[in-house]
Coordinates of C-alpha atoms in Angstrom, one line a residue:
X1 CA 10.6 4.0 -41.1
X2 CA 13.2 6.2 -42.7
X3 CA 12.5 7.0 -46.4
X4 CA 16.2 6.5 -47.4
X5 CA 16.1 3.1 -45.8
X6 CA 13.0 2.1 -47.7
X7 CA 14.5 3.3 -51.0
X8 CA 17.7 1.3 -50.2
X9 CA 15.6 -1.8 -49.3
X10 CA 13.6 -1.6 -52.6
X11 CA 16.8 -1.1 -54.7
X12 CA 18.4 -4.1 -52.9
X13 CA 15.3 -6.2 -53.6
X14 CA 15.4 -5.2 -57.3
X15 CA 19.1 -6.1 -57.6
X16 CA 18.5 -9.4 -55.9
X17 CA 15.6 -10.3 -58.1
X18 CA 17.4 -9.1 -61.2
X19 CA 20.4 -11.3 -60.3
X20 CA 18.1 -14.3 -59.9
X21 CA 16.5 -13.7 -63.3
X22 CA 19.9 -13.3 -64.9
X23 CA 21.1 -16.6 -63.4
X24 CA 17.9 -18.4 -64.3
X25 CA 18.2 -17.2 -67.9
X26 CA 21.9 -18.1 -68.0
X27 CA 21.0 -21.7 -67.2
X28 CA 18.9 -21.8 -70.5
X29 CA 22.1 -21.1 -72.5
X30 CA 24.4 -23.2 -70.2
X31 CA 24.7 -26.1 -72.6
X32 CA 26.2 -23.8 -75.3
X33 CA 29.2 -23.1 -73.1
X34 CA 29.6 -26.6 -71.6
X35 CA 31.4 -29.7 -72.9
X36 CA 30.2 -33.0 -71.6
X37 CA 31.6 -36.5 -71.5
X38 CA 35.2 -35.5 -72.4
X39 CA 37.3 -38.7 -72.1
X40 CA 40.9 -38.1 -70.9
X41 CA 43.8 -40.4 -70.6
X42 CA 47.3 -39.3 -69.7
X43 CA 50.6 -40.8 -68.7
X44 CA 53.4 -39.0 -66.8
X45 CA 56.1 -39.6 -64.1
X46 CA 53.5 -40.1 -61.5
X47 CA 49.7 -40.1 -61.1
X48 CA 49.5 -36.5 -59.9
X49 CA 51.3 -35.2 -62.9
X50 CA 49.3 -37.5 -65.2
X51 CA 46.1 -36.1 -63.7
X52 CA 47.2 -32.5 -64.1
X53 CA 48.0 -33.2 -67.8
X54 CA 44.8 -35.0 -68.4
X55 CA 42.7 -32.2 -66.9
X56 CA 44.6 -29.6 -69.1
X57 CA 44.0 -31.8 -72.2
X58 CA 40.3 -32.1 -71.3
X59 CA 39.9 -28.4 -70.8
X60 CA 41.5 -27.7 -74.2
X61 CA 39.4 -30.3 -76.0
X62 CA 36.3 -29.0 -74.2
X63 CA 36.9 -25.4 -75.3
X64 CA 37.5 -26.6 -78.8
X65 CA 34.0 -28.2 -78.8
X66 CA 32.4 -25.0 -77.4
X67 CA 34.1 -22.8 -79.9
X68 CA 33.2 -25.2 -82.8
X69 CA 29.6 -25.0 -81.5
X70 CA 29.2 -21.2 -81.4
X71 CA 31.6 -19.9 -84.1
X72 CA 30.7 -20.0 -87.8
X73 CA 32.8 -22.7 -89.7
X74 CA 34.6 -20.1 -91.9
X75 CA 35.8 -18.2 -88.8
X76 CA 36.4 -21.3 -86.6
X77 CA 39.1 -22.6 -89.1
X78 CA 41.1 -19.5 -88.5
X79 CA 41.0 -19.3 -84.7
X80 CA 44.5 -19.3 -83.1
X81 CA 45.5 -21.9 -80.6
X82 CA 44.4 -20.8 -77.1
X83 CA 47.2 -21.0 -74.4
X84 CA 46.5 -23.3 -71.4
X85 CA 46.6 -20.5 -68.9
X86 CA 43.9 -18.6 -70.7
X87 CA 41.8 -21.8 -71.0
X88 CA 42.1 -22.3 -67.2
X89 CA 40.8 -18.8 -66.6
X90 CA 37.8 -19.6 -68.8
X91 CA 36.7 -22.7 -66.8
X92 CA 33.8 -22.2 -64.4
X93 CA 33.8 -25.7 -62.9
X94 CA 34.6 -29.4 -63.7
X95 CA 32.7 -32.5 -62.8
X96 CA 34.8 -35.7 -62.8
X97 CA 33.5 -39.3 -63.1
X98 CA 34.9 -42.8 -63.8
X99 CA 38.3 -42.0 -62.5
X100 CA 41.0 -44.7 -62.8
X101 CA 44.6 -44.2 -61.7
X102 CA 47.8 -46.2 -61.6
X103 CA 51.3 -45.0 -60.6
X104 CA 51.9 -43.2 -63.9
X105 CA 48.5 -43.1 -65.6
X106 CA 45.2 -41.2 -65.1
X107 CA 41.9 -41.9 -66.9
X108 CA 38.5 -40.1 -66.4
X109 CA 35.4 -38.5 -67.9
X110 CA 35.0 -34.8 -67.5
X111 CA 31.9 -32.5 -67.7
X112 CA 33.3 -28.9 -68.1
X113 CA 31.4 -25.6 -67.8
X114 CA 33.0 -22.5 -69.1
X115 CA 32.4 -18.9 -68.2
X116 CA 30.3 -17.5 -71.0
X117 CA 31.5 -13.9 -70.5
X118 CA 35.1 -15.0 -70.6
X119 CA 34.6 -16.8 -73.9
X120 CA 32.6 -13.9 -75.4
X121 CA 35.4 -11.4 -74.4
X122 CA 38.0 -13.6 -75.9
X123 CA 36.2 -13.8 -79.2
X124 CA 35.3 -10.1 -79.1
X125 CA 39.0 -9.2 -78.7
X126 CA 39.8 -11.3 -81.7
X127 CA 37.0 -9.6 -83.7
X128 CA 35.3 -13.0 -84.3
X129 CA 31.5 -13.3 -84.8
X130 CA 29.7 -16.0 -82.8
X131 CA 26.3 -17.1 -81.8
X132 CA 25.1 -15.4 -78.6
X133 CA 22.2 -17.7 -77.8
X134 CA 20.6 -20.9 -79.0
X135 CA 17.5 -20.9 -81.3
X136 CA 14.0 -21.3 -80.0
X137 CA 13.2 -25.0 -79.4
X138 CA 11.5 -27.1 -82.0
X139 CA 9.2 -30.1 -81.6
X140 CA 10.6 -32.9 -83.8
X141 CA 8.3 -35.8 -84.8
X142 CA 10.2 -38.7 -86.4
X143 CA 8.1 -40.8 -88.9
X144 CA 9.6 -44.1 -90.1
X145 CA 8.3 -45.9 -93.2
X146 CA 9.2 -49.5 -93.3
X147 CA 10.0 -51.5 -96.5
X148 CA 6.3 -52.6 -96.5
X149 CA 5.3 -48.9 -96.3
X150 CA 4.0 -49.2 -92.8
X151 CA 4.4 -45.9 -90.9
X152 CA 5.5 -45.7 -87.3
X153 CA 5.9 -42.8 -84.9
X154 CA 7.0 -44.2 -81.5
X155 CA 6.4 -47.9 -81.8
X156 CA 9.1 -50.3 -80.7
X157 CA 10.1 -51.0 -84.3
X158 CA 11.0 -47.3 -84.7
X159 CA 14.8 -47.2 -84.6
X160 CA 14.4 -43.8 -86.2
X161 CA 12.9 -42.3 -83.1
X162 CA 15.6 -43.8 -80.9
X163 CA 18.3 -42.2 -83.2
X164 CA 16.8 -38.7 -82.5
X165 CA 16.3 -39.3 -78.8
X166 CA 20.0 -40.3 -78.4
X167 CA 21.3 -37.5 -80.7
X168 CA 23.7 -34.7 -79.5
X169 CA 22.6 -31.2 -80.3
X170 CA 23.0 -27.8 -78.6
X171 CA 22.5 -24.7 -80.8
X172 CA 19.0 -25.8 -82.0
X173 CA 17.2 -27.5 -79.1
X174 CA 15.0 -30.3 -80.2
X175 CA 12.0 -31.6 -78.2
X176 CA 11.4 -35.2 -79.1
X177 CA 8.4 -36.9 -77.4
X178 CA 9.2 -40.4 -76.2
X179 CA 5.8 -41.9 -76.8
X180 CA 4.4 -42.0 -73.2
X181 CA 0.7 -42.0 -72.5
X182 CA 0.5 -38.2 -72.6
X183 CA 2.3 -38.0 -75.9
X184 CA 0.0 -40.6 -77.5
X185 CA -3.0 -38.7 -76.2
X186 CA -1.7 -35.4 -77.5
X187 CA -0.3 -36.3 -80.9
X188 CA -2.3 -38.2 -83.5
X189 CA -0.2 -39.6 -86.4
X190 CA -3.1 -38.8 -88.8
X191 CA -2.6 -35.1 -88.1
X192 CA 1.0 -35.4 -89.1
X193 CA 0.2 -37.3 -92.3
X194 CA -2.5 -34.9 -93.3
X195 CA -0.4 -31.8 -92.4
X196 CA -2.9 -30.5 -89.9
X197 CA -1.4 -27.1 -89.2
X198 CA -3.9 -26.3 -86.5
X199 CA -2.7 -29.4 -84.7
X200 CA 0.9 -28.3 -85.2
X201 CA 0.1 -24.9 -83.5
X202 CA -1.5 -26.7 -80.6
X203 CA 1.5 -29.0 -80.2
X204 CA 3.9 -26.0 -80.2
X205 CA 2.0 -24.7 -77.1
X206 CA 1.7 -28.0 -75.4
X207 CA 5.4 -28.8 -75.7
X208 CA 6.7 -25.2 -75.3
X209 CA 8.2 -25.5 -78.8
X210 CA 8.4 -21.8 -79.6
X211 CA 10.4 -22.4 -82.7
X212 CA 7.9 -24.6 -84.4
X213 CA 7.4 -28.2 -85.5
X214 CA 9.8 -30.4 -87.6
X215 CA 8.4 -33.5 -89.4
X216 CA 11.4 -35.8 -90.0
X217 CA 10.5 -38.8 -92.1
X218 CA 12.6 -41.7 -93.3
X219 CA 11.6 -44.3 -95.9
X220 CA 13.4 -47.6 -95.9
X221 CA 13.7 -48.7 -99.5
X222 CA 16.0 -51.7 -98.9
X223 CA 19.7 -50.8 -98.6
X224 CA 18.7 -47.2 -99.4
X225 CA 17.1 -44.6 -97.2
X226 CA 15.1 -41.6 -98.3
X227 CA 15.1 -38.7 -95.8
X228 CA 13.0 -35.6 -95.7
X229 CA 12.7 -33.0 -92.9
X230 CA 10.1 -30.2 -93.2
X231 CA 10.2 -27.3 -90.7
X232 CA 6.9 -25.5 -89.9
X233 CA 7.0 -22.2 -87.9
X234 CA 3.6 -21.1 -86.6
X235 CA 2.0 -23.4 -89.1
X236 CA 3.9 -22.1 -92.1
X237 CA 6.3 -24.3 -94.1
X238 CA 9.8 -22.7 -93.8
X239 CA 12.4 -25.3 -94.8
X240 CA 12.7 -28.6 -96.5
X241 CA 15.9 -30.7 -96.4
X242 CA 16.1 -34.0 -98.4
X243 CA 18.8 -36.6 -99.0
X244 CA 19.3 -40.2 -100.0
X245 CA 21.6 -42.6 -98.1
X246 CA 22.8 -46.1 -99.0
X247 CA 23.6 -48.7 -96.4
X248 CA 24.5 -52.4 -96.3
X249 CA 23.4 -54.2 -93.1
X250 CA 23.5 -51.9 -90.2
X251 CA 20.3 -49.9 -90.4
X252 CA 20.6 -48.4 -86.9
X253 CA 24.1 -46.9 -87.7
X254 CA 22.8 -45.5 -91.0
X255 CA 19.9 -43.8 -89.2
X256 CA 22.2 -42.3 -86.6
X257 CA 24.5 -41.0 -89.4
X258 CA 21.5 -39.3 -91.1
X259 CA 20.4 -37.6 -87.8
X260 CA 24.0 -36.5 -87.1
X261 CA 24.4 -35.0 -90.6
X262 CA 21.0 -33.2 -90.4
X263 CA 21.9 -31.7 -87.1
X264 CA 25.4 -30.6 -88.3
X265 CA 23.9 -29.0 -91.4
X266 CA 21.1 -27.1 -89.6
X267 CA 23.3 -25.9 -86.8
X268 CA 25.9 -24.8 -89.2
X269 CA 23.3 -22.8 -91.1
X270 CA 22.1 -21.3 -87.8
X271 CA 25.6 -20.2 -86.9
X272 CA 26.1 -18.6 -90.3
X273 CA 22.9 -16.7 -90.1
X274 CA 22.9 -15.8 -86.4
X275 CA 26.5 -15.0 -85.7
X276 CA 27.1 -11.5 -84.3
X277 CA 30.4 -9.6 -84.1
X278 CA 30.3 -7.7 -80.8
X279 CA 33.7 -6.0 -81.3
X280 CA 31.8 -3.0 -82.7
X281 CA 29.0 -3.0 -80.2
X282 CA 27.7 0.3 -79.0
X283 CA 25.3 1.6 -76.3
X284 CA 22.3 3.9 -76.0
X285 CA 21.0 5.7 -72.9
X286 CA 17.5 4.4 -72.6
X287 CA 14.6 5.4 -70.3
X288 CA 11.9 2.7 -69.6
X289 CA 8.6 4.1 -68.3
X290 CA 7.2 1.9 -65.5
X291 CA 3.8 1.5 -63.8
X292 CA 5.2 -1.0 -61.3
X293 CA 8.4 -2.9 -60.3
X294 CA 7.1 -6.0 -62.1
X295 CA 7.0 -3.9 -65.3
X296 CA 10.8 -3.5 -65.2
X297 CA 11.4 -7.1 -64.4
X298 CA 9.2 -8.2 -67.4
X299 CA 10.9 -5.8 -69.8
X300 CA 14.3 -6.7 -68.6
X301 CA 13.5 -10.4 -69.1
X302 CA 12.5 -9.6 -72.7
X303 CA 15.6 -7.6 -73.3
X304 CA 17.8 -10.5 -72.1
X305 CA 16.2 -12.8 -74.7
X306 CA 17.5 -10.6 -77.6
X307 CA 20.8 -12.1 -78.9
X308 CA 22.2 -8.8 -80.2
X309 CA 21.9 -7.1 -76.8
X310 CA 25.3 -7.7 -75.1
X311 CA 24.8 -5.9 -71.8
X312 CA 22.1 -4.1 -69.8
X313 CA 23.4 -1.8 -67.1
X314 CA 20.8 -0.3 -64.7
X315 CA 21.8 3.2 -63.9
X316 CA 18.8 4.4 -61.9
X317 CA 15.3 3.3 -61.0
X318 CA 12.4 5.3 -59.7
X319 CA 8.8 4.5 -59.1
X320 CA 7.8 5.6 -62.6
X321 CA 10.9 4.9 -64.7
X322 CA 14.2 3.1 -65.1
X323 CA 17.3 4.4 -66.8
X324 CA 19.7 2.0 -68.4
X325 CA 22.7 1.8 -70.7
X326 CA 21.8 -0.7 -73.4
X327 CA 24.8 -2.3 -75.2
X328 CA 24.0 -4.0 -78.5
X329 CA 25.6 -5.1 -81.8
X330 CA 24.3 -5.4 -85.4
X331 CA 22.8 -1.9 -85.7
X332 CA 19.8 0.0 -84.4
X333 CA 17.4 -1.2 -87.1
X334 CA 18.0 -4.8 -86.2
X335 CA 17.6 -3.9 -82.5
X336 CA 14.3 -2.3 -83.3
X337 CA 13.1 -5.3 -85.2
X338 CA 14.1 -7.6 -82.4
X339 CA 12.3 -5.4 -79.9
X340 CA 9.1 -5.5 -82.0
X341 CA 9.2 -9.3 -81.9
X342 CA 9.0 -9.0 -78.1
X343 CA 6.1 -6.5 -78.4
X344 CA 8.4 -3.6 -77.5
X345 CA 9.4 -0.5 -79.4
X346 CA 12.3 2.0 -79.2
X347 CA 12.2 5.7 -80.2
X348 CA 14.3 8.8 -79.8
X349 CA 12.7 11.2 -77.3
X350 CA 15.4 13.8 -76.9
X351 CA 19.1 14.4 -77.7
X352 CA 20.8 11.0 -77.3
X353 CA 18.0 9.7 -75.0
X354 CA 15.9 6.8 -76.2
X355 CA 12.7 5.3 -74.8
X356 CA 11.6 1.6 -74.8
X357 CA 7.9 1.0 -74.2
X358 CA 5.4 -1.7 -74.9
X359 CA 3.8 -1.5 -78.4
X360 CA 0.4 0.1 -77.9
X361 CA -2.5 -1.7 -79.6
X362 CA -3.9 0.3 -82.4
X363 CA -7.5 0.7 -81.5
X364 CA -8.4 2.9 -84.5
X365 CA -9.9 -0.1 -86.3
X366 CA -11.8 -1.5 -83.3
X367 CA -15.5 -1.5 -83.5
X368 CA -17.8 -1.0 -80.6

């Protein structure tokens, strides 16, 4: 077989696999750039015009929700109004349900997905910082203390668990077990109450909660609720949020309000601390040594998980190395730190050429 043909076949295979990986990863962040259950209701001269107006209104409202989700509050307040024609260009697709029409009215629910790159470019051109990717997921365990001081995790009396399961969140994914047989087998409430950090680490692995574990407890003191959420990352206590809330008769609504306020607070904090301005992004020419094709796919996958990396452009690939243009924001030091977290390192190897490799294990302290 012709060598040129073989090289072309390999490169085509690489591009195909790379595209599949990129699309698969994009699905992980899809919720950040989607707006679900947008209710629209419009009246016009006829149903066709009413539908057109309703869709435009829904697209505008949906984009508002997406921008509110990814832009830090202080910047979101100053965003200009986006023209309808620009919004339409940002829409990837729309799913319509529960349509109702009359001669002059149109009602429906819309699920709208926006093009991430279009929104990112729009914010970049404005010089606005925004969150590039959601946080790692956390396992959240809701403990409910009744007025008689009984403690519940998933039992039917636990409206607290239901409030979390029904909650709306996006930037910080929460994994909330629903108390099926497998959950009951895996998680012992005694380990939660005794702060068994070894158990926490085990649960992180079982539920793919790479962020950590959050213990969210509520104590019903009779018309007053005492809330405390403790976040553990790899068994280490990282954050404690507490508040008191008074209510009259509707306990379920009070619990939902506390959940909503907690999510708003933590997601706002995440946006403030993880927003990146990519208007001043830059690029490096990087060589990646390879021992196999799977090496490149693995390293590329790790690079795509780093929020400050805005683009990876494959320039050339050979049997033993790949050459890329790596676009990133937030400085080389932060890029280096992020790479280290992925067990990768970057170093300058010649004038304007960098190299990314796996971090080599230091065997100087190993004993035979």
